[in-house]
mmCIF file of C-alpha atoms in Angstrom:
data_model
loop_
_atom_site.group_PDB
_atom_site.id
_atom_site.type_symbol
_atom_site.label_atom_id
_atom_site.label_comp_id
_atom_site.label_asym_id
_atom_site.label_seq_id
_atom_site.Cartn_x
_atom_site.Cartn_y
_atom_site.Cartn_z
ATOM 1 C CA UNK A 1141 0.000 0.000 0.000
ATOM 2 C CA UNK A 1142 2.786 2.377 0.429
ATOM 3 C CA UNK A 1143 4.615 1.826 -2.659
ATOM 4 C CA UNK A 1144 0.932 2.590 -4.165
ATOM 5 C CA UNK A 1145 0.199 6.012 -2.203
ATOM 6 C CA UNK A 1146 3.616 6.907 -3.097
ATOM 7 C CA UNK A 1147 3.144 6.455 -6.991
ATOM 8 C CA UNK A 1148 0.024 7.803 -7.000
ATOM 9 C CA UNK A 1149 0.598 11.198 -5.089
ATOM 10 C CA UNK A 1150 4.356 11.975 -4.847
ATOM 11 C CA UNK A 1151 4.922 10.651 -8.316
ATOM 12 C CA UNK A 1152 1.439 11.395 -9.878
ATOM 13 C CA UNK A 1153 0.489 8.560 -11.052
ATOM 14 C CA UNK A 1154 -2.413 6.573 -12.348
ATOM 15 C CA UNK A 1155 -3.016 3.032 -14.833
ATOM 16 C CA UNK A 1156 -3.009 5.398 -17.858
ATOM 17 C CA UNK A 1157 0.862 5.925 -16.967
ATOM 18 C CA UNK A 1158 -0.163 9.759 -18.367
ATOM 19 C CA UNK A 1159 -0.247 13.240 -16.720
ATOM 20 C CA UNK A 1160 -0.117 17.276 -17.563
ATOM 21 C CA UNK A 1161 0.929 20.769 -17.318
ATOM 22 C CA UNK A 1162 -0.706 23.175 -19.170
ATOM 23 C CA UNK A 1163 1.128 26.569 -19.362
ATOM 24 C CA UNK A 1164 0.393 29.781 -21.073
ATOM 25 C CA UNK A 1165 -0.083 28.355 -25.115
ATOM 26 C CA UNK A 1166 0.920 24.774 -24.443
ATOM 27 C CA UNK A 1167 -0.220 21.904 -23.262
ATOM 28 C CA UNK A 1168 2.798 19.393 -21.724
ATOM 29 C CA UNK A 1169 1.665 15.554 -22.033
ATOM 30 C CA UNK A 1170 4.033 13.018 -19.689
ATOM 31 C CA UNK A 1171 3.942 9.945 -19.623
ATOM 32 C CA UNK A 1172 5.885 7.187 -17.454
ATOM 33 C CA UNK A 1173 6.242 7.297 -13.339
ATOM 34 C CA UNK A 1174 9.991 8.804 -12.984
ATOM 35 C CA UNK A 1175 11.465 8.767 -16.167
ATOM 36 C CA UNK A 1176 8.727 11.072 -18.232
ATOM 37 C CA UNK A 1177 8.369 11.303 -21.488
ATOM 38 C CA UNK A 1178 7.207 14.713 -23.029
ATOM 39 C CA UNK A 1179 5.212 15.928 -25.235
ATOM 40 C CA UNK A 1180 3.920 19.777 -25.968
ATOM 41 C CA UNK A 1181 0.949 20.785 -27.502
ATOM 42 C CA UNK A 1182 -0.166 24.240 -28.695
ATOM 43 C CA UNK A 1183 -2.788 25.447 -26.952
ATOM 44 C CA UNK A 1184 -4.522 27.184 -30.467
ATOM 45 C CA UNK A 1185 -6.749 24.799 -32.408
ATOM 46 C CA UNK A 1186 -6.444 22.433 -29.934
ATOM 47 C CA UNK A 1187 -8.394 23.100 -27.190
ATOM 48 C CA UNK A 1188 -11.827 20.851 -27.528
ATOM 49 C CA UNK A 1189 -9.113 18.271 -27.907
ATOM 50 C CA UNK A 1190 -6.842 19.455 -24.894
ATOM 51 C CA UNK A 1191 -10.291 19.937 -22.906
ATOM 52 C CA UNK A 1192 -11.647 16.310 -23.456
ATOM 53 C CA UNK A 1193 -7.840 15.033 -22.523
ATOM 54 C CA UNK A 1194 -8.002 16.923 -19.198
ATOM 55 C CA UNK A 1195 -11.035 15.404 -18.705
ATOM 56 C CA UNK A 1196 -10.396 12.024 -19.280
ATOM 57 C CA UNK A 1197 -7.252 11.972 -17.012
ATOM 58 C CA UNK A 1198 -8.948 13.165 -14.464
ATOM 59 C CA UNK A 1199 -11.721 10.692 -14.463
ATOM 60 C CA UNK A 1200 -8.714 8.123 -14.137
ATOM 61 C CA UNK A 1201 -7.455 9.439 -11.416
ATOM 62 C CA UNK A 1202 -10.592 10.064 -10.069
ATOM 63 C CA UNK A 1203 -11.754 6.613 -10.105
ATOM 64 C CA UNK A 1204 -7.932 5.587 -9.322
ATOM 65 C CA UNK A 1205 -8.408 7.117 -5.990
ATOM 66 C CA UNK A 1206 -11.554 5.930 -5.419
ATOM 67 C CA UNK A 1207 -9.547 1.928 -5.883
ATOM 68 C CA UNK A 1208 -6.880 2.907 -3.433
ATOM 69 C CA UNK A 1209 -9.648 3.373 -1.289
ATOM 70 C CA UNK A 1210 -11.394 0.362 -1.812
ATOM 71 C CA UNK A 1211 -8.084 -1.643 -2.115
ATOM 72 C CA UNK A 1212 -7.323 -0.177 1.506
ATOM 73 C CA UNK A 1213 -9.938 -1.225 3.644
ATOM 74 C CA UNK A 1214 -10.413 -4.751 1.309
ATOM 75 C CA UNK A 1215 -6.820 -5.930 1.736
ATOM 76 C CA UNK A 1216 -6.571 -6.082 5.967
ATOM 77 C CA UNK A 1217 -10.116 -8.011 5.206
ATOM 78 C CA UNK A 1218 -8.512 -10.414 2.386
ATOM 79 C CA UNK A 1219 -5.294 -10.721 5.182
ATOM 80 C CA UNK A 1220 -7.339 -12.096 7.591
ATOM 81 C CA UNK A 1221 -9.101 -14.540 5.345
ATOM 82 C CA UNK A 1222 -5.149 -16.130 5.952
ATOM 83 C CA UNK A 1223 -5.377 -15.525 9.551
ATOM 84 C CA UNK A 1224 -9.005 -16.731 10.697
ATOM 85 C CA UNK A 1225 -8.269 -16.857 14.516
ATOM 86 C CA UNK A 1226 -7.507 -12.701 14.134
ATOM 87 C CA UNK A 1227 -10.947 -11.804 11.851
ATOM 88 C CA UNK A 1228 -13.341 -9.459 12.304
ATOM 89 C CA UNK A 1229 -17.342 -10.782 13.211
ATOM 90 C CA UNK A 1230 -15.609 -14.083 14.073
ATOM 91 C CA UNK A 1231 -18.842 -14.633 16.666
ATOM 92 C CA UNK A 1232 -21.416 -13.774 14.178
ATOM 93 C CA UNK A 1233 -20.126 -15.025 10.883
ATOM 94 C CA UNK A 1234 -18.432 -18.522 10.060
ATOM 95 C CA UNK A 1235 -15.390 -18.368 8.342
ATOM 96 C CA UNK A 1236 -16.813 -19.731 5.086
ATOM 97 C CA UNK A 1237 -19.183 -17.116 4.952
ATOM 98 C CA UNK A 1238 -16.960 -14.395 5.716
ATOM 99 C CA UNK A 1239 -14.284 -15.353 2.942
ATOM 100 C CA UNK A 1240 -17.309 -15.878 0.892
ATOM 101 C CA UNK A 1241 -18.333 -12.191 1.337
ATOM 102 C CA UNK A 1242 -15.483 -10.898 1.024
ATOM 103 C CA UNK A 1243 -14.102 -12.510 -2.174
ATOM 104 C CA UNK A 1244 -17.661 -11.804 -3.627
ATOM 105 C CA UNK A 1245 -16.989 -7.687 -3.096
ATOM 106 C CA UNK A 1246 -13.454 -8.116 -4.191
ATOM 107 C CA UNK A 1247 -14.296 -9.798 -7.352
ATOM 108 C CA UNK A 1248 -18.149 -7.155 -8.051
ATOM 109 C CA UNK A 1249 -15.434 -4.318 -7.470
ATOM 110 C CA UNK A 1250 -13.263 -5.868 -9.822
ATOM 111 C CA UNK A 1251 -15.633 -6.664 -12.781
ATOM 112 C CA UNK A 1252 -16.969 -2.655 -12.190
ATOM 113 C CA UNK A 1253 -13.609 -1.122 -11.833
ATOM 114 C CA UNK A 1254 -11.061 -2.477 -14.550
ATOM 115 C CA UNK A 1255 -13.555 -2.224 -17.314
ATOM 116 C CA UNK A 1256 -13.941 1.764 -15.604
ATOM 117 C CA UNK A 1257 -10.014 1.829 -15.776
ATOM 118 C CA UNK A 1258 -9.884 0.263 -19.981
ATOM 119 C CA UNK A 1259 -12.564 2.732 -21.070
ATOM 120 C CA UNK A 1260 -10.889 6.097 -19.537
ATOM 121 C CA UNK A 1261 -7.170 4.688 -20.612
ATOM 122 C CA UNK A 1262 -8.390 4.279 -24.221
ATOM 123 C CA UNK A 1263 -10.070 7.857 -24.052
ATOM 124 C CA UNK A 1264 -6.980 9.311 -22.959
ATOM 125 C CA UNK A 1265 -4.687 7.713 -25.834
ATOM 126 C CA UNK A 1266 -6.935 8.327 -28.472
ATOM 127 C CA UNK A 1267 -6.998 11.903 -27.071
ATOM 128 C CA UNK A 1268 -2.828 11.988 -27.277
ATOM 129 C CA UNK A 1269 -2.866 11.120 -30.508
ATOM 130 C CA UNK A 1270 -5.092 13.464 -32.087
ATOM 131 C CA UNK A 1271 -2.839 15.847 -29.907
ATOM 132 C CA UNK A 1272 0.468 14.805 -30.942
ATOM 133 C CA UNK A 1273 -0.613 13.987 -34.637
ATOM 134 C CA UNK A 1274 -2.083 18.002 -35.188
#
């Protein structure tokens, strides 16, 4: 979990592996975690384009923070699936049913999320390249 907060807000990342800075009259596309690759855009005729890319990315991130979330309070419930004498609602719930439960939201979460996380990534390359092609 810390290498994952890290990435995400000292190093600004999210799954698309793409961020900004928009200046004055251009628009600076990065992508990559430490080593970044750049690319400027002018700002003039561009900027529907530039607009829907901002958007996009931060949907992503958006809905990326929203899984760090999620991935936060599911993991110490997935750890103790390996540890059933330390689990939570050990009195109330077998340990069948509680693994049950808790695989059941890990995989609904899935299935909703990564098909979130294809759609917004695809958004924000097809945005880059009518960027980078103009």
């Amino acid at each position: 979990m810390v290498a994952l907060f890290t990435a995400t807000f000292a190093g600004e990342w999210n799954p698309s592996n793409y961020s900004y800075t928009l200046n004055e009259n251009t628009l600076t596309i990065e992508q990559g975690l430490w080593n970044k690759e750049e690319m400027e855009v002018e700002r003039e005729g561009n900027i529907n384009n530039i607009l829907l890319f901002q958007l996009a990315v931060s949907e992503e991130r958006q809905q990326w923070s929203v899984d760090l979330g999620v991935t936060a309070v599911l993991l110490p419930l997935l750890l103790f699936i390996a540890a059933p004498a330390q689990r939570p609602f050990k009195k109330y719930l077998a340990f069948k049913w509680y693994a049950a439960v808790v695989l059941a939201i890990l995989v609904v979460y899935t299935a909703w999320s990564v098909p979130a996380h294809v759609s917004y990534v695809d958004d924000i390359e097809r945005y880059v390249r009518l960027l980078t092609s103009s």
